[in-house]
Every structure is written in structure tokens, then in C-alpha cells.
């Protein structure tokens, strides 16, 4: 029996190089540290928290993988190109790209300003376009691209309009890119976290929200960054070679 996925995967996972955008904190950090247990090297991208990113690099190196922190605003085309160039300069190429960095903002559409639209679409739709476009030409044969979206694209809750629309644009790009890169055995998928315990959630406004979401969630709690990291760890593995163009709902059954 032949296994086209195996044949196309030219590099063993433990020799691969991963890039995780927004991995100085939160879900991105958990993903970077999880991938470090599977791959040879991780590029830790951050925007402003250099100390946090340096800490992630240390943790990864202590676990036996190589790592470098690279500052880049993923809403800026030149900085996104520079980020991918850095990955190439440090580690010779990329096999796995996880686009996780984002900016959230909530409020009724009737009160949203033009500036709110530009800010959220730059940090989400435009940034995802810039990262996926670069990933499409830089990822090696049989590589993996994962986009961290949000369950808001499935729940349609009041106040999430701009953020959900920015993320939904990214999910659409993922579905199309999966079809464009399939002939190179590259998979492209979205993961949709539900509410997950990070700084972003803690500062999002309503302190009762965590309890409310936990009560509504079939699995009875909100997510932890490690829940998402394990899913991404699966999606980048050889075991997930037959999954592409999908939006994976990761919210404990809430959506
Ligand atoms: N937490 C949740 O409940 C939840 C739910 C659904 C979906 N998500 C999604 O999960 C992802 C991670 O969320 P999180 O809660 O872990 O966020 P977080 O704790 O706020 O961390 C955000 C990360 O993104 C980086 N970042 C922000 N803007 C950036 C930019 N312009 N360029 C480069 N890096 C940037 C930050 O870097 P600095 O440290 O340098 O600022 C940080 O590493 C996001 O895509 C979010 O939409 C989260």
C-alpha cells in the first residue's frame, strides 16, 4: 500500500522549523512551547513584549529545541517579510507556520467607528492575508499552516461584529489556500478557540463572563492555552496529513 502523505513528507518532524506569530504570551506561547517538544526549532514572534518573548525562547531551549525571538508587527507588510527572512536566516527555512497573533475589540456595530474598523481589519484580516501570502511561498513541501481564528465566527454574539468579520476573512483565505497548496501536500487549517484563560480574556471587560461561558459549555469550563496547543500539535503532525481546509471548533462543545 502506498502512502502519498508519507512520501511527500521529506523531513522528519523533529528536524522541522516552526514559526508562531504572537507567541510571547497566551495561546501563542503555549503553542510555541508545545511545538518545541516536536520540532527542531521555533521562531517566537512578538510585538512589544521582548522580555516575555526572551523567556519563551529560554524555556524552549531548556527543553532541548532551538529558538529565536523576532520582533515584527504582523499588520505591516515589510515587517512580515522580515519575520520570514529571519526564520530563513536562522534556521534555513520553514515547515510549520502558525498564525496566532491578533487584536480583539468588542462593541455594538452601531457604535463602531471607521478607525475601529481599520484597526481591527488591519490586525486581523490584513495581517492574516500578509502572513498566509508569505507562508504560501515560503513553507516547504508537505508543510503545515494553521490559523488561530475564534469561535466568534460561529457564535455570532452581539458586540463581536468587527472582530468576527476580521477573523472570518482569515478562515476564508485558509479554505482557498488549502486548495491552492494541496498539490504540494501542504495542509492549511483554522482552529477556533472558545473563551480561553489568557491576559487578553482577563482584560476583555466583563469579569462574570468566564463563569457564564463555563456554565454554558458542555465540558463545564473555559479553555486553557494548553488545550489549544495540543490541537495545533496534532494538526502539524504526520497523523493529521489528511485534514486540510477545515475550521476546527475548539470550544468544549459550546459551538
Ligand atoms: N483568549 C481567548 O479567549 C481567545 C478566544 C478565541 C480566540 N482567541 C485567539 O487566540 C489568539 C491568541 O489570543 P490570546 O488570548 O493568547 O492573546 P494575548 O494573550 O493577548 O497574546 C497576544 C499575542 O499576540 C502578539 N501580538 C499582538 N499584536 C501583534 C502584532 N500586531 N504583531 C505581532 N504580534 C502581535 C502579542 O505580542 P506582545 O506580547 O509583544 O504584545 C502576544 O504574543 C488570537 O488570535 C485570538 O484572537 C483567543
Coordinates of N, CA and C in Angstrom, one line a residue, residues 59-239:
X59 N 12.7 28.9 27.7 CA 12.0 27.7 28.1 C 12.2 26.7 27.0
X60 N 12.1 27.1 25.7 CA 12.2 26.2 24.6 C 13.6 25.6 24.5
X61 N 14.6 26.5 24.7 CA 16.0 26.0 24.7 C 16.2 25.0 25.8
X62 N 15.7 25.3 27.0 CA 15.8 24.3 28.1 C 15.2 23.0 27.8
X63 N 14.2 23.0 27.0 CA 13.5 21.7 26.6 C 14.3 21.0 25.5
X64 N 15.3 21.6 25.0 CA 16.2 20.9 24.0 C 16.0 21.3 22.6
X65 N 15.1 22.3 22.3 CA 15.0 22.7 20.9 C 15.7 24.1 20.7
X66 N 15.9 24.5 19.5 CA 16.5 25.8 19.2 C 15.3 26.8 19.1
X67 N 15.6 28.1 19.4 CA 14.6 29.1 19.3 C 15.2 30.5 19.1
X68 N 14.5 31.4 18.5 CA 14.9 32.8 18.4 C 13.6 33.6 18.5
X69 N 13.8 34.8 19.2 CA 12.7 35.7 19.2 C 12.8 36.8 18.2
X70 N 11.8 37.1 17.4 CA 11.9 38.1 16.4 C 10.7 39.0 16.5
X71 N 11.0 40.3 16.7 CA 10.0 41.3 16.8 C 9.5 41.7 15.4
X72 N 8.1 41.7 15.2 CA 7.5 42.1 13.9 C 6.1 42.4 14.1
X73 N 5.6 43.5 13.6 CA 4.2 43.8 13.7 C 3.5 43.1 12.5
X74 N 2.7 42.1 12.7 CA 2.2 41.3 11.6 C 1.1 42.1 10.8
X75 N 0.8 43.3 11.1 CA 0.0 44.1 10.3 C 0.7 44.9 9.2
X76 N 2.1 44.8 9.2 CA 2.9 45.6 8.4 C 3.7 44.7 7.4
X77 N 3.5 44.9 6.1 CA 4.0 44.0 5.1 C 5.5 43.8 5.1
X78 N 6.2 44.9 5.3 CA 7.7 44.8 5.4 C 8.2 44.0 6.6
X79 N 7.5 44.2 7.7 CA 7.9 43.5 8.9 C 7.5 42.0 8.8
X80 N 6.4 41.7 8.1 CA 6.1 40.3 8.0 C 7.1 39.6 7.1
X81 N 7.5 40.3 6.0 CA 8.6 39.7 5.1 C 9.9 39.6 5.9
X82 N 10.2 40.6 6.7 CA 11.4 40.5 7.6 C 11.4 39.3 8.5
X83 N 10.2 39.0 9.1 CA 10.0 37.9 10.0 C 10.3 36.6 9.3
X84 N 9.8 36.4 8.1 CA 10.1 35.2 7.4 C 11.5 35.1 7.0
X85 N 12.1 36.3 6.6 CA 13.5 36.3 6.3 C 14.4 35.9 7.5
X86 N 14.0 36.4 8.7 CA 14.8 36.0 9.9 C 14.7 34.5 10.1
X87 N 13.5 33.9 9.9 CA 13.4 32.5 10.1 C 14.3 31.7 9.1
X88 N 14.4 32.2 7.9 CA 15.3 31.6 6.9 C 16.7 31.7 7.3
X89 N 17.1 33.0 7.7 CA 18.5 33.2 8.1 C 18.9 32.4 9.3
X90 N 18.0 32.2 10.3 CA 18.4 31.5 11.5 C 18.4 30.0 11.3
X91 N 17.4 29.5 10.5 CA 17.2 28.0 10.5 C 17.1 27.4 9.1
X92 N 17.3 28.2 8.1 CA 17.3 27.7 6.7 C 16.0 27.5 6.0
X93 N 14.9 27.7 6.7 CA 13.6 27.5 6.0 C 12.5 27.3 7.1
X94 N 11.3 27.0 6.6 CA 10.1 26.8 7.5 C 9.3 25.7 7.0
X95 N 8.9 24.9 8.0 CA 8.0 23.7 7.7 C 6.6 24.0 8.2
X96 N 6.5 24.8 9.3 CA 5.2 24.9 10.0 C 5.0 26.4 10.3
X97 N 3.9 27.0 9.9 CA 3.6 28.4 10.3 C 2.3 28.4 11.0
X98 N 2.3 28.9 12.2 CA 1.0 29.1 13.0 C 0.8 30.5 13.1
X99 N -0.3 31.0 12.5 CA -0.6 32.5 12.6 C -1.6 32.6 13.8
X100 N -1.1 33.2 14.9 CA -1.9 33.2 16.1 C -2.1 34.7 16.5
X101 N -1.2 35.6 16.2 CA -1.3 37.0 16.8 C -2.6 37.6 16.2
X102 N -3.2 38.4 17.1 CA -4.4 39.1 16.7 C -4.7 40.2 17.7
X103 N -5.7 41.1 17.4 CA -6.1 42.1 18.3 C -7.6 42.0 18.3
X104 N -8.2 42.0 19.5 CA -9.6 41.9 19.7 C -10.2 43.2 20.2
X105 N -11.4 43.5 19.8 CA -12.1 44.7 20.3 C -13.6 44.5 20.1
X106 N -14.4 44.8 21.2 CA -15.8 44.5 21.2 C -16.7 45.7 21.4
X107 N -17.9 45.6 20.8 CA -18.8 46.7 21.0 C -19.9 46.6 19.9
X108 N -21.0 47.2 20.1 CA -22.1 47.2 19.1 C -21.7 47.8 17.8
X109 N -22.1 47.2 16.7 CA -21.8 47.8 15.4 C -22.2 49.2 15.2
X110 N -23.4 49.6 15.8 CA -23.9 50.9 15.7 C -23.0 52.0 16.3
X111 N -22.1 51.5 17.2 CA -21.2 52.5 17.8 C -19.7 52.4 17.3
X112 N -19.5 51.4 16.4 CA -18.1 51.2 15.8 C -17.8 52.4 14.9
X113 N -16.5 52.9 15.1 CA -16.1 54.0 14.2 C -15.3 53.5 13.0
X114 N -15.0 54.4 12.1 CA -14.2 54.0 10.9 C -12.8 53.5 11.4
X115 N -12.3 54.2 12.4 CA -11.0 53.9 12.9 C -11.0 52.5 13.6
X116 N -12.1 52.2 14.3 CA -12.2 50.8 14.9 C -12.1 49.8 13.7
X117 N -12.9 50.0 12.6 CA -12.8 49.1 11.5 C -11.4 48.9 11.0
X118 N -10.7 50.0 10.8 CA -9.4 50.0 10.2 C -8.4 49.2 11.1
X119 N -8.5 49.5 12.4 CA -7.7 48.9 13.4 C -7.9 47.4 13.4
X120 N -9.1 47.0 13.5 CA -9.4 45.5 13.7 C -9.2 44.8 12.4
X121 N -9.5 45.4 11.2 CA -9.2 44.7 10.0 C -7.7 44.7 9.6
X122 N -7.0 45.7 10.1 CA -5.5 45.6 9.9 C -4.9 44.5 10.7
X123 N -5.3 44.4 12.0 CA -4.7 43.5 12.9 C -5.2 42.0 12.7
X124 N -6.3 41.9 11.9 CA -6.9 40.5 11.7 C -6.9 40.2 10.2
X125 N -7.8 40.7 9.5 CA -8.0 40.3 8.1 C -6.7 40.6 7.3
X126 N -6.2 41.8 7.4 CA -5.0 42.2 6.6 C -3.8 41.4 7.1
X127 N -3.6 41.3 8.4 CA -2.4 40.6 8.9 C -2.5 39.1 8.5
X128 N -3.7 38.5 8.5 CA -3.8 37.1 8.1 C -3.4 37.0 6.7
X129 N -3.9 37.9 5.8 CA -3.5 37.9 4.4 C -2.0 38.0 4.3
X130 N -1.4 38.9 5.0 CA 0.1 39.1 4.8 C 0.8 37.8 5.2
X131 N 0.4 37.2 6.4 CA 1.1 36.1 6.9 C 0.9 34.9 6.0
X132 N -0.4 34.7 5.5 CA -0.7 33.5 4.7 C 0.0 33.6 3.3
X133 N 0.0 34.8 2.8 CA 0.6 35.0 1.5 C 2.1 34.7 1.5
X134 N 2.7 35.1 2.6 CA 4.2 34.8 2.8 C 4.4 33.4 3.0
X135 N 3.5 32.8 3.9 CA 3.6 31.4 4.2 C 3.5 30.5 2.9
X136 N 2.6 30.9 2.0 CA 2.3 30.1 0.8 C 3.6 29.9 0.0
X137 N 4.4 30.9 0.0 CA 5.6 30.8 -0.9 C 6.8 30.3 -0.1
X138 N 6.8 30.4 1.2 CA 8.0 30.0 2.0 C 7.9 28.6 2.6
X139 N 6.7 28.1 2.8 CA 6.6 26.8 3.6 C 7.2 25.7 2.7
X140 N 7.9 24.8 3.3 CA 8.4 23.7 2.5 C 7.4 22.7 2.1
X141 N 7.7 21.8 1.1 CA 6.8 20.7 0.7 C 6.3 20.0 1.9
X142 N 5.0 19.6 1.9 CA 4.4 18.8 2.9 C 4.4 19.5 4.3
X143 N 4.4 20.8 4.2 CA 4.4 21.6 5.5 C 3.0 21.8 6.0
X144 N 2.9 22.6 7.1 CA 1.6 22.8 7.8 C 1.4 24.3 8.0
X145 N 0.2 24.8 7.7 CA -0.1 26.2 8.0 C -1.4 26.1 8.9
X146 N -1.4 26.8 10.1 CA -2.5 26.8 11.0 C -2.8 28.2 11.3
X147 N -4.1 28.6 11.2 CA -4.6 29.9 11.5 C -5.4 29.8 12.8
X148 N -5.1 30.6 13.8 CA -5.9 30.6 15.1 C -6.9 31.7 14.9
X149 N -8.2 31.2 14.6 CA -9.3 32.1 14.4 C -10.0 32.3 15.8
X150 N -11.3 32.3 15.8 CA -12.0 32.4 17.1 C -13.4 31.9 16.9
X151 N -14.0 31.3 18.0 CA -15.3 30.8 18.0 C -16.4 31.9 17.7
X152 N -16.0 33.2 17.8 CA -16.9 34.2 17.5 C -17.4 34.1 16.0
X153 N -16.7 33.5 15.1 CA -17.2 33.4 13.8 C -18.3 32.4 13.7
X154 N -18.5 31.6 14.7 CA -19.6 30.6 14.7 C -20.7 31.0 15.6
X155 N -20.4 31.8 16.6 CA -21.5 32.1 17.6 C -22.3 33.4 17.4
X156 N -21.7 34.3 16.6 CA -22.5 35.5 16.2 C -23.0 36.3 17.4
X157 N -22.3 36.4 18.4 CA -22.8 37.1 19.6 C -22.7 38.6 19.4
X158 N -23.7 39.3 20.0 CA -23.7 40.8 19.9 C -22.4 41.3 20.4
X159 N -21.9 42.4 19.7 CA -20.7 43.0 20.2 C -19.4 42.5 19.5
X160 N -19.5 41.4 18.8 CA -18.3 40.7 18.2 C -18.2 41.0 16.7
X161 N -19.0 41.9 16.2 CA -19.1 42.0 14.7 C -17.8 42.3 14.0
X162 N -17.1 43.3 14.4 CA -15.8 43.7 13.6 C -14.8 42.6 13.8
X163 N -14.6 42.1 15.0 CA -13.6 41.1 15.3 C -13.9 39.8 14.6
X164 N -15.2 39.4 14.6 CA -15.6 38.2 14.0 C -15.5 38.3 12.4
X165 N -15.8 39.5 11.9 CA -15.6 39.6 10.4 C -14.2 39.6 10.0
X166 N -13.3 40.2 10.8 CA -11.9 40.1 10.5 C -11.3 38.7 10.6
X167 N -11.8 37.9 11.6 CA -11.4 36.5 11.7 C -12.0 35.7 10.6
X168 N -13.2 35.9 10.2 CA -13.9 35.1 9.2 C -13.2 35.3 7.8
X169 N -12.7 36.5 7.6 CA -11.9 36.7 6.3 C -10.7 35.8 6.3
X170 N -10.1 35.6 7.5 CA -8.9 34.7 7.6 C -9.3 33.3 7.3
X171 N -10.4 32.9 7.9 CA -10.9 31.5 7.7 C -11.2 31.2 6.2
X172 N -11.7 32.2 5.5 CA -12.0 32.0 4.1 C -10.7 31.9 3.3
X173 N -9.7 32.7 3.6 CA -8.4 32.6 3.0 C -7.8 31.2 3.2
X174 N -8.0 30.7 4.4 CA -7.5 29.3 4.7 C -8.1 28.3 3.8
X175 N -9.4 28.4 3.7 CA -10.1 27.3 2.9 C -9.6 27.3 1.4
X176 N -9.4 28.5 0.9 CA -8.9 28.6 -0.5 C -7.5 28.2 -0.6
X177 N -6.7 28.7 0.3 CA -5.2 28.3 0.3 C -5.0 26.8 0.4
X178 N -5.9 26.2 1.2 CA -5.7 24.7 1.3 C -5.8 24.1 -0.1
X179 N -6.7 24.6 -0.9 CA -6.9 24.0 -2.3 C -5.8 24.4 -3.2
X180 N -5.2 25.6 -2.9 CA -4.1 26.0 -3.8 C -2.8 25.3 -3.5
X181 N -2.6 24.8 -2.2 CA -1.3 24.2 -1.8 C -1.4 22.7 -1.7
X182 N -2.6 22.2 -2.0 CA -2.7 20.7 -1.8 C -1.8 19.9 -2.6
X183 N -1.5 20.3 -3.8 CA -0.7 19.5 -4.7 C 0.8 19.4 -4.2
X184 N 1.1 20.2 -3.2 CA 2.5 20.1 -2.6 C 2.4 19.4 -1.2
X185 N 1.2 18.8 -0.9 CA 1.0 18.0 0.3 C 1.0 18.9 1.5
X186 N 0.8 20.2 1.3 CA 0.8 21.2 2.4 C -0.7 21.3 2.9
X187 N -0.9 21.2 4.3 CA -2.2 21.4 4.8 C -2.4 22.7 5.4
X188 N -3.6 23.3 5.3 CA -3.9 24.6 5.8 C -5.2 24.5 6.5
X189 N -5.2 24.8 7.8 CA -6.5 24.7 8.6 C -6.6 25.9 9.6
X190 N -7.8 26.1 10.0 CA -8.1 27.1 11.1 C -8.5 26.3 12.3
X191 N -8.1 26.9 13.5 CA -8.6 26.4 14.8 C -9.4 27.5 15.4
X192 N -10.6 27.2 15.9 CA -11.5 28.3 16.5 C -11.5 28.1 18.0
X193 N -10.7 28.8 18.8 CA -10.8 28.6 20.3 C -12.1 29.3 20.8
X194 N -12.7 28.7 21.8 CA -13.7 29.4 22.6 C -12.9 30.2 23.6
X195 N -13.7 30.8 24.6 CA -13.0 31.6 25.6 C -11.9 30.8 26.3
X196 N -10.7 31.4 26.3 CA -9.5 30.7 26.8 C -8.8 31.6 27.8
X197 N -8.3 31.0 28.9 CA -7.7 31.8 30.0 C -6.4 32.4 29.6
X198 N -6.4 33.6 29.1 CA -5.2 34.4 28.8 C -5.3 35.8 29.3
X199 N -4.3 36.6 29.2 CA -4.3 38.0 29.6 C -5.4 38.7 28.8
X200 N -5.5 38.4 27.5 CA -6.5 39.1 26.6 C -7.9 38.9 27.2
X201 N -8.2 37.7 27.7 CA -9.5 37.4 28.2 C -9.7 38.1 29.5
X202 N -8.7 38.1 30.4 CA -8.8 38.8 31.7 C -9.0 40.3 31.6
X203 N -8.5 40.9 30.5 CA -8.7 42.3 30.3 C -9.9 42.7 29.4
X204 N -10.7 41.7 29.0 CA -11.7 42.0 28.0 C -12.9 42.7 28.5
X205 N -13.0 42.9 29.9 CA -14.1 43.7 30.3 C -15.0 43.1 31.4
X206 N -15.8 42.1 31.0 CA -16.9 41.6 31.9 C -16.3 40.4 32.8
X207 N -16.1 40.7 34.1 CA -15.5 39.7 35.0 C -16.3 38.4 35.2
X208 N -17.7 38.6 34.9 CA -18.5 37.4 35.2 C -18.6 36.5 33.9
X209 N -18.0 37.0 32.8 CA -18.1 36.3 31.6 C -17.5 34.9 31.6
X210 N -16.4 34.7 32.4 CA -15.8 33.4 32.4 C -16.8 32.4 33.0
X211 N -17.4 32.8 34.2 CA -18.4 31.8 34.8 C -19.5 31.6 33.9
X212 N -20.0 32.6 33.2 CA -21.2 32.4 32.3 C -20.9 31.4 31.2
X213 N -19.7 31.6 30.6 CA -19.3 30.8 29.5 C -19.1 29.4 30.0
X214 N -18.4 29.2 31.1 CA -18.2 27.9 31.7 C -19.5 27.1 31.9
X215 N -20.5 27.9 32.4 CA -21.8 27.3 32.7 C -22.5 26.8 31.5
X216 N -22.3 27.5 30.4 CA -23.0 27.2 29.1 C -22.2 26.1 28.3
X217 N -21.0 25.8 28.7 CA -20.1 24.9 27.9 C -20.3 23.5 28.3
X218 N -20.6 22.6 27.4 CA -20.9 21.2 27.7 C -19.8 20.6 28.5
X219 N -18.5 20.9 28.3 CA -17.4 20.3 29.1 C -17.2 21.1 30.4
X220 N -18.0 22.1 30.7 CA -18.1 22.7 32.0 C -17.0 23.6 32.5
X221 N -16.2 24.2 31.5 CA -15.2 25.1 31.9 C -14.8 25.9 30.7
X222 N -14.0 27.0 30.9 CA -13.4 27.6 29.7 C -12.1 26.9 29.3
X223 N -11.5 27.3 28.2 CA -10.3 26.6 27.7 C -9.1 27.1 28.4
X224 N -8.1 26.3 28.4 CA -6.7 26.7 28.8 C -5.8 26.7 27.6
X225 N -4.8 27.6 27.5 CA -3.9 27.6 26.4 C -3.4 26.2 26.0
X226 N -3.1 25.4 26.9 CA -2.6 24.0 26.6 C -3.7 23.2 25.8
X227 N -5.0 23.5 26.0 CA -6.0 22.8 25.2 C -5.8 23.1 23.7
X228 N -5.5 24.3 23.4 CA -5.3 24.7 22.0 C -4.0 24.3 21.5
X229 N -3.0 24.3 22.3 CA -1.6 23.9 21.9 C -1.6 22.4 21.5
X230 N -2.3 21.6 22.2 CA -2.4 20.2 21.9 C -3.0 19.9 20.6
X231 N -4.1 20.7 20.3 CA -4.8 20.6 19.0 C -3.8 21.0 17.8
X232 N -3.1 22.1 18.0 CA -2.2 22.5 17.0 C -1.0 21.5 16.8
X233 N -0.6 20.9 18.0 CA 0.4 19.9 17.9 C 0.0 18.7 17.1
X234 N -1.3 18.4 17.2 CA -1.9 17.3 16.3 C -1.9 17.7 14.8
X235 N -2.4 19.0 14.6 CA -2.6 19.4 13.2 C -1.2 19.5 12.4
X236 N -0.1 19.8 13.2 CA 1.1 19.8 12.4 C 1.8 18.5 12.3
X237 N 1.2 17.5 13.0 CA 1.9 16.1 13.0 C 1.5 15.4 11.7
X238 N 2.3 14.3 11.5 CA 2.0 13.5 10.3 C 0.6 12.8 10.4
X239 N 0.2 12.6 11.6 CA -1.1 12.0 11.8 C -2.3 12.8 11.2

